[in-house]
Tab-separated table of N, CA and C in Angstrom:
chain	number	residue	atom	x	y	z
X	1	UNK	N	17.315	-19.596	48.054
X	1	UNK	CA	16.133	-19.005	47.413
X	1	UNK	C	16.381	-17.530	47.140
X	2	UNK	N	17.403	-17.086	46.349
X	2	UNK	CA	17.986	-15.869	46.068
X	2	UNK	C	17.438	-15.365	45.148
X	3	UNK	N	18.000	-13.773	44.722
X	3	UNK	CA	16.789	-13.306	43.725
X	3	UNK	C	18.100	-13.436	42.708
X	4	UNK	N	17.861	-13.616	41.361
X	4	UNK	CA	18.600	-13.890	40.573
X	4	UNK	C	19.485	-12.757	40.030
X	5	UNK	N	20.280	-12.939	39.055
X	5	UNK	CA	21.558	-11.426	39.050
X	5	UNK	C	21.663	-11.727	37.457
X	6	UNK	N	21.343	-10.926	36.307
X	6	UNK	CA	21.116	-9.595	36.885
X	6	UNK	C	19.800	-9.110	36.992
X	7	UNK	N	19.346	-8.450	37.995
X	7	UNK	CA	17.420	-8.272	38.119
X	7	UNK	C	17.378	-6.658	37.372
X	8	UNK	N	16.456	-6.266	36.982
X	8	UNK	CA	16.207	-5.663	35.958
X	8	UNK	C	14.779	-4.929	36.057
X	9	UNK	N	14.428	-3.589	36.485
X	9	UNK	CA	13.365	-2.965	36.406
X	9	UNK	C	13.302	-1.685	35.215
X	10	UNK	N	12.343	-1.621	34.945
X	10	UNK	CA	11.963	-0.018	33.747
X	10	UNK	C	11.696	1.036	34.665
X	11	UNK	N	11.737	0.728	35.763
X	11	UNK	CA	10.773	1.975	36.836
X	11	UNK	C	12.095	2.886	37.281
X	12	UNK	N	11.692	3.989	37.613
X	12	UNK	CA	11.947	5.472	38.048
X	12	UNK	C	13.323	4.748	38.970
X	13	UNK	N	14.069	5.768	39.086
X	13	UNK	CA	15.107	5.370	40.098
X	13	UNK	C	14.913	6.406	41.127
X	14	UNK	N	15.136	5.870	42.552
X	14	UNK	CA	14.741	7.674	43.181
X	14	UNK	C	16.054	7.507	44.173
X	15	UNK	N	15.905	8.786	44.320
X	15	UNK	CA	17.194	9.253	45.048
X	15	UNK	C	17.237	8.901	46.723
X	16	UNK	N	18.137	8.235	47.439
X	16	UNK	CA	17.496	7.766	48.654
X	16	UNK	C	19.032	8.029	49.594
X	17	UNK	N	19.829	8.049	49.072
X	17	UNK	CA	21.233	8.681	49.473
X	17	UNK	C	21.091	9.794	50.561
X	18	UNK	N	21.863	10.025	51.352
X	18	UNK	CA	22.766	9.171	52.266
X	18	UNK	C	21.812	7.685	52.869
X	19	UNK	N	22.431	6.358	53.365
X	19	UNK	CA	21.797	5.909	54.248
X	19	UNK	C	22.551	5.953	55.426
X	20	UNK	N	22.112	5.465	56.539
X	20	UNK	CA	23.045	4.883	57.778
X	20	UNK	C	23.826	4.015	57.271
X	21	UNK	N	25.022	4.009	57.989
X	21	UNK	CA	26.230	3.552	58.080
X	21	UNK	C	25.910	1.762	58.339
X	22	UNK	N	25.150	1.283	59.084
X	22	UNK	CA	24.909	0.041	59.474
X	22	UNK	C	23.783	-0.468	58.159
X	23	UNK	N	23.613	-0.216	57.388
X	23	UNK	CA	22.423	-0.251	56.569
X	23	UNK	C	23.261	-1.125	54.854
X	24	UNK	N	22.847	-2.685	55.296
X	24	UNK	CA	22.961	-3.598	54.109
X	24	UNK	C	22.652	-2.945	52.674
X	25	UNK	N	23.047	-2.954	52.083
X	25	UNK	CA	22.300	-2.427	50.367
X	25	UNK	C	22.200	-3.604	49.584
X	26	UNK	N	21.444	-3.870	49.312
X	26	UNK	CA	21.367	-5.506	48.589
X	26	UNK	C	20.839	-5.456	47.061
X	27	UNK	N	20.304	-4.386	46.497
X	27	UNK	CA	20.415	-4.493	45.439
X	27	UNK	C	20.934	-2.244	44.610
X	28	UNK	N	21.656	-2.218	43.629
X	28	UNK	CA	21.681	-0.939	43.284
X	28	UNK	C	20.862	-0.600	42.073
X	29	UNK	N	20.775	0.334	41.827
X	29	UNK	CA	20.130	0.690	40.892
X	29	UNK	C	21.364	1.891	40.004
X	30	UNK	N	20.950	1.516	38.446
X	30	UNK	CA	21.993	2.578	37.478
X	30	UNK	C	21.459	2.851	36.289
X	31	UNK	N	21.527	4.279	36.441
X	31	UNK	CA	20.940	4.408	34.933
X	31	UNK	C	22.092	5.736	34.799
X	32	UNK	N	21.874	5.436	32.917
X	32	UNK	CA	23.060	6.608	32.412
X	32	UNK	C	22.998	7.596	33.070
X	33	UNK	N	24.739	8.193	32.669
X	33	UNK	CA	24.876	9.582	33.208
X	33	UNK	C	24.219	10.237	34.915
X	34	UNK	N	23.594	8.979	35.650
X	34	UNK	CA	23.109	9.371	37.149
X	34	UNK	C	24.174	8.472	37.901
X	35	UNK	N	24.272	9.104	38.998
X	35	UNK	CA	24.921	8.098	40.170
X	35	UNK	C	24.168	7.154	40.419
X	36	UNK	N	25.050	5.841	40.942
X	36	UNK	CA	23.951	4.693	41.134
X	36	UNK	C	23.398	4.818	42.634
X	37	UNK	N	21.970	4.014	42.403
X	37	UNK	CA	20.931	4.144	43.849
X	37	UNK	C	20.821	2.836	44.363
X	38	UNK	N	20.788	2.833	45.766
X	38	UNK	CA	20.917	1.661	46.231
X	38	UNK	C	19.070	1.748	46.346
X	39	UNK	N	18.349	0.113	45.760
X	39	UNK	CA	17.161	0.129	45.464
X	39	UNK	C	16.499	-0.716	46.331
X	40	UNK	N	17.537	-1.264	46.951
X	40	UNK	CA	16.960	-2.185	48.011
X	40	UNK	C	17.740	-2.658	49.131
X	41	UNK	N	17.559	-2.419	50.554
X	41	UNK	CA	18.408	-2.614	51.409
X	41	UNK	C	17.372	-3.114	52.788
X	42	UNK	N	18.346	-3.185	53.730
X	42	UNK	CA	17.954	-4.142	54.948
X	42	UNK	C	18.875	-2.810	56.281
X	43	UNK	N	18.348	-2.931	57.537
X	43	UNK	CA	19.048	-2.156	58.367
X	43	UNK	C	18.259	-2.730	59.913
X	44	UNK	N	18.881	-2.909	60.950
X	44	UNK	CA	17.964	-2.966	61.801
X	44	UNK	C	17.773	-2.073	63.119
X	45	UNK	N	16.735	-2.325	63.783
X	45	UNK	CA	16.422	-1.078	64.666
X	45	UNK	C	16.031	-1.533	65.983
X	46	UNK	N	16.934	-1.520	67.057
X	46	UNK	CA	16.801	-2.637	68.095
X	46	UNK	C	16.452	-3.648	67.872
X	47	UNK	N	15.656	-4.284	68.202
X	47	UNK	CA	15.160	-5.751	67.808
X	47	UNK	C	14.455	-5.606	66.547
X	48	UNK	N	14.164	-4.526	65.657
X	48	UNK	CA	13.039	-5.146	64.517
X	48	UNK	C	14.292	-4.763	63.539
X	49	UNK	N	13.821	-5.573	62.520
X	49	UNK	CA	14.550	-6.119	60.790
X	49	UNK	C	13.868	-4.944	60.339
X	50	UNK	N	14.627	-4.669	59.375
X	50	UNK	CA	13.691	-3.240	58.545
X	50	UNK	C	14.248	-3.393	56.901
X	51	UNK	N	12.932	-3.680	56.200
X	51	UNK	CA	13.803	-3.957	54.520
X	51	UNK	C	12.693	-2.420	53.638
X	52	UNK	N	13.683	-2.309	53.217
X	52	UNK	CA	12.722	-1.138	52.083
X	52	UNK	C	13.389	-1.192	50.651
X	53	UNK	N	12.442	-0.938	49.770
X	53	UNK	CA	12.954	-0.778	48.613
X	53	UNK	C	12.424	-0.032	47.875
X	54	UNK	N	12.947	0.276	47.000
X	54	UNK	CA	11.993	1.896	46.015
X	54	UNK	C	12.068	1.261	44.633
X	55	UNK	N	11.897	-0.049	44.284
X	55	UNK	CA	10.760	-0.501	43.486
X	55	UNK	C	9.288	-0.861	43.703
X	56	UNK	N	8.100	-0.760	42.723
X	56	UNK	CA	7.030	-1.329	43.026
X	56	UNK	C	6.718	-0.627	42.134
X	57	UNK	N	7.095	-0.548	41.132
X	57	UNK	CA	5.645	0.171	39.674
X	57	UNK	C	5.246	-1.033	39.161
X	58	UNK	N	3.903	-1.258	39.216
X	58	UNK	CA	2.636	-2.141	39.085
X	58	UNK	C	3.505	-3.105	37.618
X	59	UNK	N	4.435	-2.758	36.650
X	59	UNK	CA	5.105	-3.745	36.303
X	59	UNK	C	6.342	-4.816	37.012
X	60	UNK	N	6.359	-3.643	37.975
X	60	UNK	CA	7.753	-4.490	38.783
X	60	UNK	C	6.938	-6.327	39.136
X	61	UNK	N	5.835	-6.229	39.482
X	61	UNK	CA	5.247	-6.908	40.215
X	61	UNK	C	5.022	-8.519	38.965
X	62	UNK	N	5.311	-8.015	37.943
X	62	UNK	CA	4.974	-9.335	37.032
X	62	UNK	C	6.859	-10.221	36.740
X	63	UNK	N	7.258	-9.447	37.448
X	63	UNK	CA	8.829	-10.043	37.228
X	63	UNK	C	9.127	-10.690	38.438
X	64	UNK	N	9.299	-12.025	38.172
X	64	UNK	CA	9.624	-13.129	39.772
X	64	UNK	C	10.468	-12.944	40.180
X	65	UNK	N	11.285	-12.162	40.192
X	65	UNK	CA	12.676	-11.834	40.711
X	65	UNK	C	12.041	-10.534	41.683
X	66	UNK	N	11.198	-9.831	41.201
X	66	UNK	CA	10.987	-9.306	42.040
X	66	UNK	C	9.930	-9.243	43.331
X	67	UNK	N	8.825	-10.415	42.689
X	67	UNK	CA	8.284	-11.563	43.790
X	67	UNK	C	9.259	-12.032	44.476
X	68	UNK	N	9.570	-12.627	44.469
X	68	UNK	CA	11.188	-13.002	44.864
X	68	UNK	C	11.671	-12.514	46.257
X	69	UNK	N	12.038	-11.396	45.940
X	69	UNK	CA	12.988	-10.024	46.703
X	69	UNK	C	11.899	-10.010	47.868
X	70	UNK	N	10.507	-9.710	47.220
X	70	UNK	CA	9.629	-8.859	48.455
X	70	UNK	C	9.348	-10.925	49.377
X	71	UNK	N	9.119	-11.604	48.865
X	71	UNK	CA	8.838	-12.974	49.815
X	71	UNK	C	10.377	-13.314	50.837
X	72	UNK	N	11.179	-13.040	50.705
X	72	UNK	CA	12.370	-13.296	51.026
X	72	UNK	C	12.391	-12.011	51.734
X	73	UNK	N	12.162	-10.694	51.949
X	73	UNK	CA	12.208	-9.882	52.345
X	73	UNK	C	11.500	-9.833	53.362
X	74	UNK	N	9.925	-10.319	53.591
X	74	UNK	CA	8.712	-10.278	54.529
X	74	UNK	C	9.184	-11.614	55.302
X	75	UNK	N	9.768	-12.697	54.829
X	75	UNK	CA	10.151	-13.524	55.807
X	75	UNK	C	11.152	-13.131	56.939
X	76	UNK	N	12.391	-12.783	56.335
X	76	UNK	CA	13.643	-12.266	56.832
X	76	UNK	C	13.209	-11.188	57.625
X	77	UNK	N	11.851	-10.888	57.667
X	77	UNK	CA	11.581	-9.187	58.554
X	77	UNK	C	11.296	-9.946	59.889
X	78	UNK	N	10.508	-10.796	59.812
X	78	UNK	CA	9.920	-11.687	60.237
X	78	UNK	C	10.801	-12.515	61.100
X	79	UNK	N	11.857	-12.941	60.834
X	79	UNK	CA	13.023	-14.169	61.619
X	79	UNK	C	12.779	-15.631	61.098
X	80	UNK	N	11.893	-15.484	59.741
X	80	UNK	CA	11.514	-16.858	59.570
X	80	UNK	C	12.221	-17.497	58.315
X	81	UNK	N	12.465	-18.839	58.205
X	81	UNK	CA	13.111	-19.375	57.050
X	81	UNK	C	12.532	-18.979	55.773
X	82	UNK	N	13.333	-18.750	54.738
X	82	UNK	CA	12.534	-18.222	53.612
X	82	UNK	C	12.570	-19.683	52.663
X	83	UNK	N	11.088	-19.817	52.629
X	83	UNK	CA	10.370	-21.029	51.621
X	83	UNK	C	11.075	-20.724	50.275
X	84	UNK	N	11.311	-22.132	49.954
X	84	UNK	CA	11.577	-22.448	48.301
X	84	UNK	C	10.619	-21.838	47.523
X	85	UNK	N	11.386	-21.198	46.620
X	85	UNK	CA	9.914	-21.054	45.052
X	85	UNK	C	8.808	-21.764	44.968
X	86	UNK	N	9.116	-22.928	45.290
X	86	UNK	CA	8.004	-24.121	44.704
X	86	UNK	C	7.001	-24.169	45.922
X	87	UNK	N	7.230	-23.397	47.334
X	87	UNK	CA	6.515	-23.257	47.774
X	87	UNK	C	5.550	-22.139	47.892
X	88	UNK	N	5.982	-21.374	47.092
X	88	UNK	CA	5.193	-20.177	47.256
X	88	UNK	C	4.611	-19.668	45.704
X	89	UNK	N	3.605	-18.838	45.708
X	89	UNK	CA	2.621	-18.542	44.402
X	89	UNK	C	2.558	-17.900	43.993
């Protein structure tokens, strides 16, 4: 139940560089002439899962890929199996 490639936002890129060294990057972000930004990543912190991402402009939200990312993201924070598409709305 993966988010599909290639995913694709219009929104702002923000600068989030350096991260920790232990810190997954799971999706980047690139726009001309800027260095690329990692836009979505995973890291954890003793026992808790920690996912952040620096999309969410109120269009991000009509693209299922990026439904997607955040359902698969709140599960995985969670420790729980992430539901098929067809299960979720």
């Amino acid at each position: 139940a993966g988010v599909k490639m290639p995913f694709t936002s219009d929104c702002s890129l923000y600068e989030v560089r350096p991260l920790a060294k232990s810190t997954k990057r799971l999706l980047i972000g690139t726009i001309p002439d800027k260095e690329p930004e990692p836009v979505a990543w995973t890291n954890s912190y003793k026992k808790s899962r920690i996912f952040y991402t620096s999309l969410g402009h109120p269009d991000d939200f009509g693209n299922a890929q990026f439904r997607r990312l955040l359902i698969n993201a709140v599960f995985w924070a969670m420790n729980k199996p992430v539901p098929k598409p067809k299960e979720t709305k």
